[in-house]
Amino acid sequence: MERAMFLPPSDFGVARLATQSSVVIFSKTTCCMSYSIKTLFNELRVNPVVHELDQDPKGKEMERVLLRHGCKPSVPAVFIGGALIGGANEVMSLHLTNSLIPLLRRAGAL
């Protein structure tokens, strides 16, 4: 279910940011699905690094990079252990099949 993430050097820092913590979420402050995913991780006592694209000067460019690499919609885009997991649907599917917590443990987030 995990997708490999191979980004070109002109990725506006997405690859570097995606690997700066065991769980990284690219989000927008106005996105209700992003809010739901951030809430889920907080309830699981996971402290993700969150990048709010609508508050970042390079946010539009980073959003285009995420779209080009399969994040549709672009947010939330969740990385666990540096790997792109996907958006809200993928995260919730992992959670409902009891696969999310083992993945978070393997990544060192729990």
PDB file of C-alpha atoms in Angstrom:
ATOM      1  CA  MET A   1       0.000   0.000   0.000  1.00  0.00           C
ATOM      2  CA  GLU A   2       2.962   2.341   0.487  1.00  0.00           C
ATOM      3  CA  ARG A   3       4.083   4.282  -2.562  1.00  0.00           C
ATOM      4  CA  ALA A   4       7.704   5.050  -3.260  1.00  0.00           C
ATOM      5  CA  MET A   5       8.552   8.721  -3.429  1.00  0.00           C
ATOM      6  CA  PHE A   6      11.070   9.803  -6.052  1.00  0.00           C
ATOM      7  CA  LEU A   7      11.158  13.541  -6.552  1.00  0.00           C
ATOM      8  CA  PRO A   8      13.359  15.638  -8.802  1.00  0.00           C
ATOM      9  CA  PRO A   9      15.759  18.210  -7.324  1.00  0.00           C
ATOM     10  CA  SER A  10      13.253  20.965  -8.151  1.00  0.00           C
ATOM     11  CA  ASP A  11      10.643  19.596  -5.736  1.00  0.00           C
ATOM     12  CA  PHE A  12      10.622  22.813  -3.643  1.00  0.00           C
ATOM     13  CA  GLY A  13      11.848  20.903  -0.599  1.00  0.00           C
ATOM     14  CA  VAL A  14       9.015  18.352  -0.461  1.00  0.00           C
ATOM     15  CA  ALA A  15      11.340  15.301  -0.325  1.00  0.00           C
ATOM     16  CA  ARG A  16      13.475  16.837   2.430  1.00  0.00           C
ATOM     17  CA  LEU A  17      10.441  17.910   4.446  1.00  0.00           C
ATOM     18  CA  ALA A  18       8.755  14.510   4.000  1.00  0.00           C
ATOM     19  CA  THR A  19      11.667  12.771   5.706  1.00  0.00           C
ATOM     20  CA  GLN A  20      12.263  15.197   8.585  1.00  0.00           C
ATOM     21  CA  SER A  21      10.106  13.170  10.991  1.00  0.00           C
ATOM     22  CA  SER A  22       8.549   9.720  11.236  1.00  0.00           C
ATOM     23  CA  VAL A  23       5.151  11.213  10.304  1.00  0.00           C
ATOM     24  CA  VAL A  24       4.777  14.265   8.076  1.00  0.00           C
ATOM     25  CA  ILE A  25       1.527  15.757   6.834  1.00  0.00           C
ATOM     26  CA  PHE A  26       1.178  18.326   4.078  1.00  0.00           C
ATOM     27  CA  SER A  27      -2.048  20.129   4.834  1.00  0.00           C
ATOM     28  CA  LYS A  28      -4.073  23.301   4.414  1.00  0.00           C
ATOM     29  CA  THR A  29      -5.594  25.145   7.335  1.00  0.00           C
ATOM     30  CA  THR A  30      -8.944  25.342   5.509  1.00  0.00           C
ATOM     31  CA  CYS A  31      -9.175  21.648   4.548  1.00  0.00           C
ATOM     32  CA  CYS A  32     -11.630  19.616   6.626  1.00  0.00           C
ATOM     33  CA  MET A  33     -10.048  16.297   5.558  1.00  0.00           C
ATOM     34  CA  SER A  34      -6.628  17.558   6.642  1.00  0.00           C
ATOM     35  CA  TYR A  35      -8.150  18.507   9.986  1.00  0.00           C
ATOM     36  CA  SER A  36      -9.636  15.015  10.351  1.00  0.00           C
ATOM     37  CA  ILE A  37      -6.331  13.285   9.637  1.00  0.00           C
ATOM     38  CA  LYS A  38      -4.403  15.575  12.009  1.00  0.00           C
ATOM     39  CA  THR A  39      -7.020  14.840  14.678  1.00  0.00           C
ATOM     40  CA  LEU A  40      -6.700  11.078  14.118  1.00  0.00           C
ATOM     41  CA  PHE A  41      -2.933  11.189  14.571  1.00  0.00           C
ATOM     42  CA  ASN A  42      -3.256  13.363  17.671  1.00  0.00           C
ATOM     43  CA  GLU A  43      -5.770  10.910  19.164  1.00  0.00           C
ATOM     44  CA  LEU A  44      -3.312   8.083  18.452  1.00  0.00           C
ATOM     45  CA  ARG A  45      -0.717  10.161  20.370  1.00  0.00           C
ATOM     46  CA  VAL A  46       1.400  10.617  17.264  1.00  0.00           C
ATOM     47  CA  ASN A  47       2.963  14.048  16.878  1.00  0.00           C
ATOM     48  CA  PRO A  48       3.303  14.586  13.147  1.00  0.00           C
ATOM     49  CA  VAL A  49       5.217  17.428  11.612  1.00  0.00           C
ATOM     50  CA  VAL A  50       2.577  19.429   9.750  1.00  0.00           C
ATOM     51  CA  HIS A  51       3.316  21.720   6.817  1.00  0.00           C
ATOM     52  CA  GLU A  52       0.423  24.063   6.082  1.00  0.00           C
ATOM     53  CA  LEU A  53       0.765  24.754   2.365  1.00  0.00           C
ATOM     54  CA  ASP A  54      -1.548  27.770   2.487  1.00  0.00           C
ATOM     55  CA  GLN A  55       0.833  29.424   4.965  1.00  0.00           C
ATOM     56  CA  ASP A  56       4.096  28.592   3.181  1.00  0.00           C
ATOM     57  CA  PRO A  57       5.527  30.977   0.564  1.00  0.00           C
ATOM     58  CA  LYS A  58       6.362  27.926  -1.604  1.00  0.00           C
ATOM     59  CA  GLY A  59       3.046  26.228  -0.821  1.00  0.00           C
ATOM     60  CA  LYS A  60       1.544  26.479  -4.328  1.00  0.00           C
ATOM     61  CA  GLU A  61       4.661  24.972  -5.895  1.00  0.00           C
ATOM     62  CA  MET A  62       4.814  22.213  -3.270  1.00  0.00           C
ATOM     63  CA  GLU A  63       1.144  21.450  -3.904  1.00  0.00           C
ATOM     64  CA  ARG A  64       1.864  21.033  -7.632  1.00  0.00           C
ATOM     65  CA  VAL A  65       4.729  18.643  -6.800  1.00  0.00           C
ATOM     66  CA  LEU A  66       2.411  16.552  -4.621  1.00  0.00           C
ATOM     67  CA  LEU A  67      -0.224  16.461  -7.372  1.00  0.00           C
ATOM     68  CA  ARG A  68       2.356  15.342  -9.953  1.00  0.00           C
ATOM     69  CA  HIS A  69       3.342  12.474  -7.682  1.00  0.00           C
ATOM     70  CA  GLY A  70      -0.103  11.045  -7.176  1.00  0.00           C
ATOM     71  CA  CYS A  71      -1.628  12.996  -4.313  1.00  0.00           C
ATOM     72  CA  LYS A  72      -5.124  13.690  -5.596  1.00  0.00           C
ATOM     73  CA  PRO A  73      -6.361  15.795  -3.924  1.00  0.00           C
ATOM     74  CA  SER A  74      -3.054  17.337  -2.941  1.00  0.00           C
ATOM     75  CA  VAL A  75      -3.894  17.543   0.769  1.00  0.00           C
ATOM     76  CA  PRO A  76      -3.723  15.905   3.113  1.00  0.00           C
ATOM     77  CA  ALA A  77      -0.579  14.164   1.895  1.00  0.00           C
ATOM     78  CA  VAL A  78       0.724  11.806   4.572  1.00  0.00           C
ATOM     79  CA  PHE A  79       4.252  10.433   4.737  1.00  0.00           C
ATOM     80  CA  ILE A  80       5.163   7.742   7.258  1.00  0.00           C
ATOM     81  CA  GLY A  81       8.784   6.744   7.577  1.00  0.00           C
ATOM     82  CA  GLY A  82       9.574   8.931   4.580  1.00  0.00           C
ATOM     83  CA  ALA A  83       7.193   7.004   2.292  1.00  0.00           C
ATOM     84  CA  LEU A  84       4.141   8.579   0.731  1.00  0.00           C
ATOM     85  CA  ILE A  85       1.118   6.784   2.183  1.00  0.00           C
ATOM     86  CA  GLY A  86      -1.446   8.930   0.418  1.00  0.00           C
ATOM     87  CA  GLY A  87      -4.351  11.058   1.477  1.00  0.00           C
ATOM     88  CA  ALA A  88      -7.277  10.760   3.846  1.00  0.00           C
ATOM     89  CA  ASN A  89      -8.777   7.719   2.096  1.00  0.00           C
ATOM     90  CA  GLU A  90      -5.556   5.729   2.292  1.00  0.00           C
ATOM     91  CA  VAL A  91      -4.890   6.667   5.922  1.00  0.00           C
ATOM     92  CA  MET A  92      -8.442   5.835   6.983  1.00  0.00           C
ATOM     93  CA  SER A  93      -8.326   2.523   5.081  1.00  0.00           C
ATOM     94  CA  LEU A  94      -5.125   1.613   6.916  1.00  0.00           C
ATOM     95  CA  HIS A  95      -6.706   2.599  10.212  1.00  0.00           C
ATOM     96  CA  LEU A  96      -9.923   0.642   9.621  1.00  0.00           C
ATOM     97  CA  THR A  97      -7.994  -2.497   8.648  1.00  0.00           C
ATOM     98  CA  ASN A  98      -5.796  -2.218  11.770  1.00  0.00           C
ATOM     99  CA  SER A  99      -2.717  -1.618   9.623  1.00  0.00           C
ATOM    100  CA  LEU A 100      -1.964   1.976  10.581  1.00  0.00           C
ATOM    101  CA  ILE A 101      -0.664   1.391  14.111  1.00  0.00           C
ATOM    102  CA  PRO A 102       1.824  -1.332  13.084  1.00  0.00           C
ATOM    103  CA  LEU A 103       3.050   0.973  10.308  1.00  0.00           C
ATOM    104  CA  LEU A 104       3.486   3.809  12.786  1.00  0.00           C
ATOM    105  CA  ARG A 105       5.362   1.487  15.161  1.00  0.00           C
ATOM    106  CA  ARG A 106       7.743   0.362  12.392  1.00  0.00           C
ATOM    107  CA  ALA A 107       8.420   4.020  11.576  1.00  0.00           C
ATOM    108  CA  GLY A 108       9.153   4.806  15.234  1.00  0.00           C
ATOM    109  CA  ALA A 109       6.193   7.139  15.622  1.00  0.00           C
ATOM    110  CA  LEU A 110       4.706   5.079  18.479  1.00  0.00           C
TER     111      LEU A 110
END
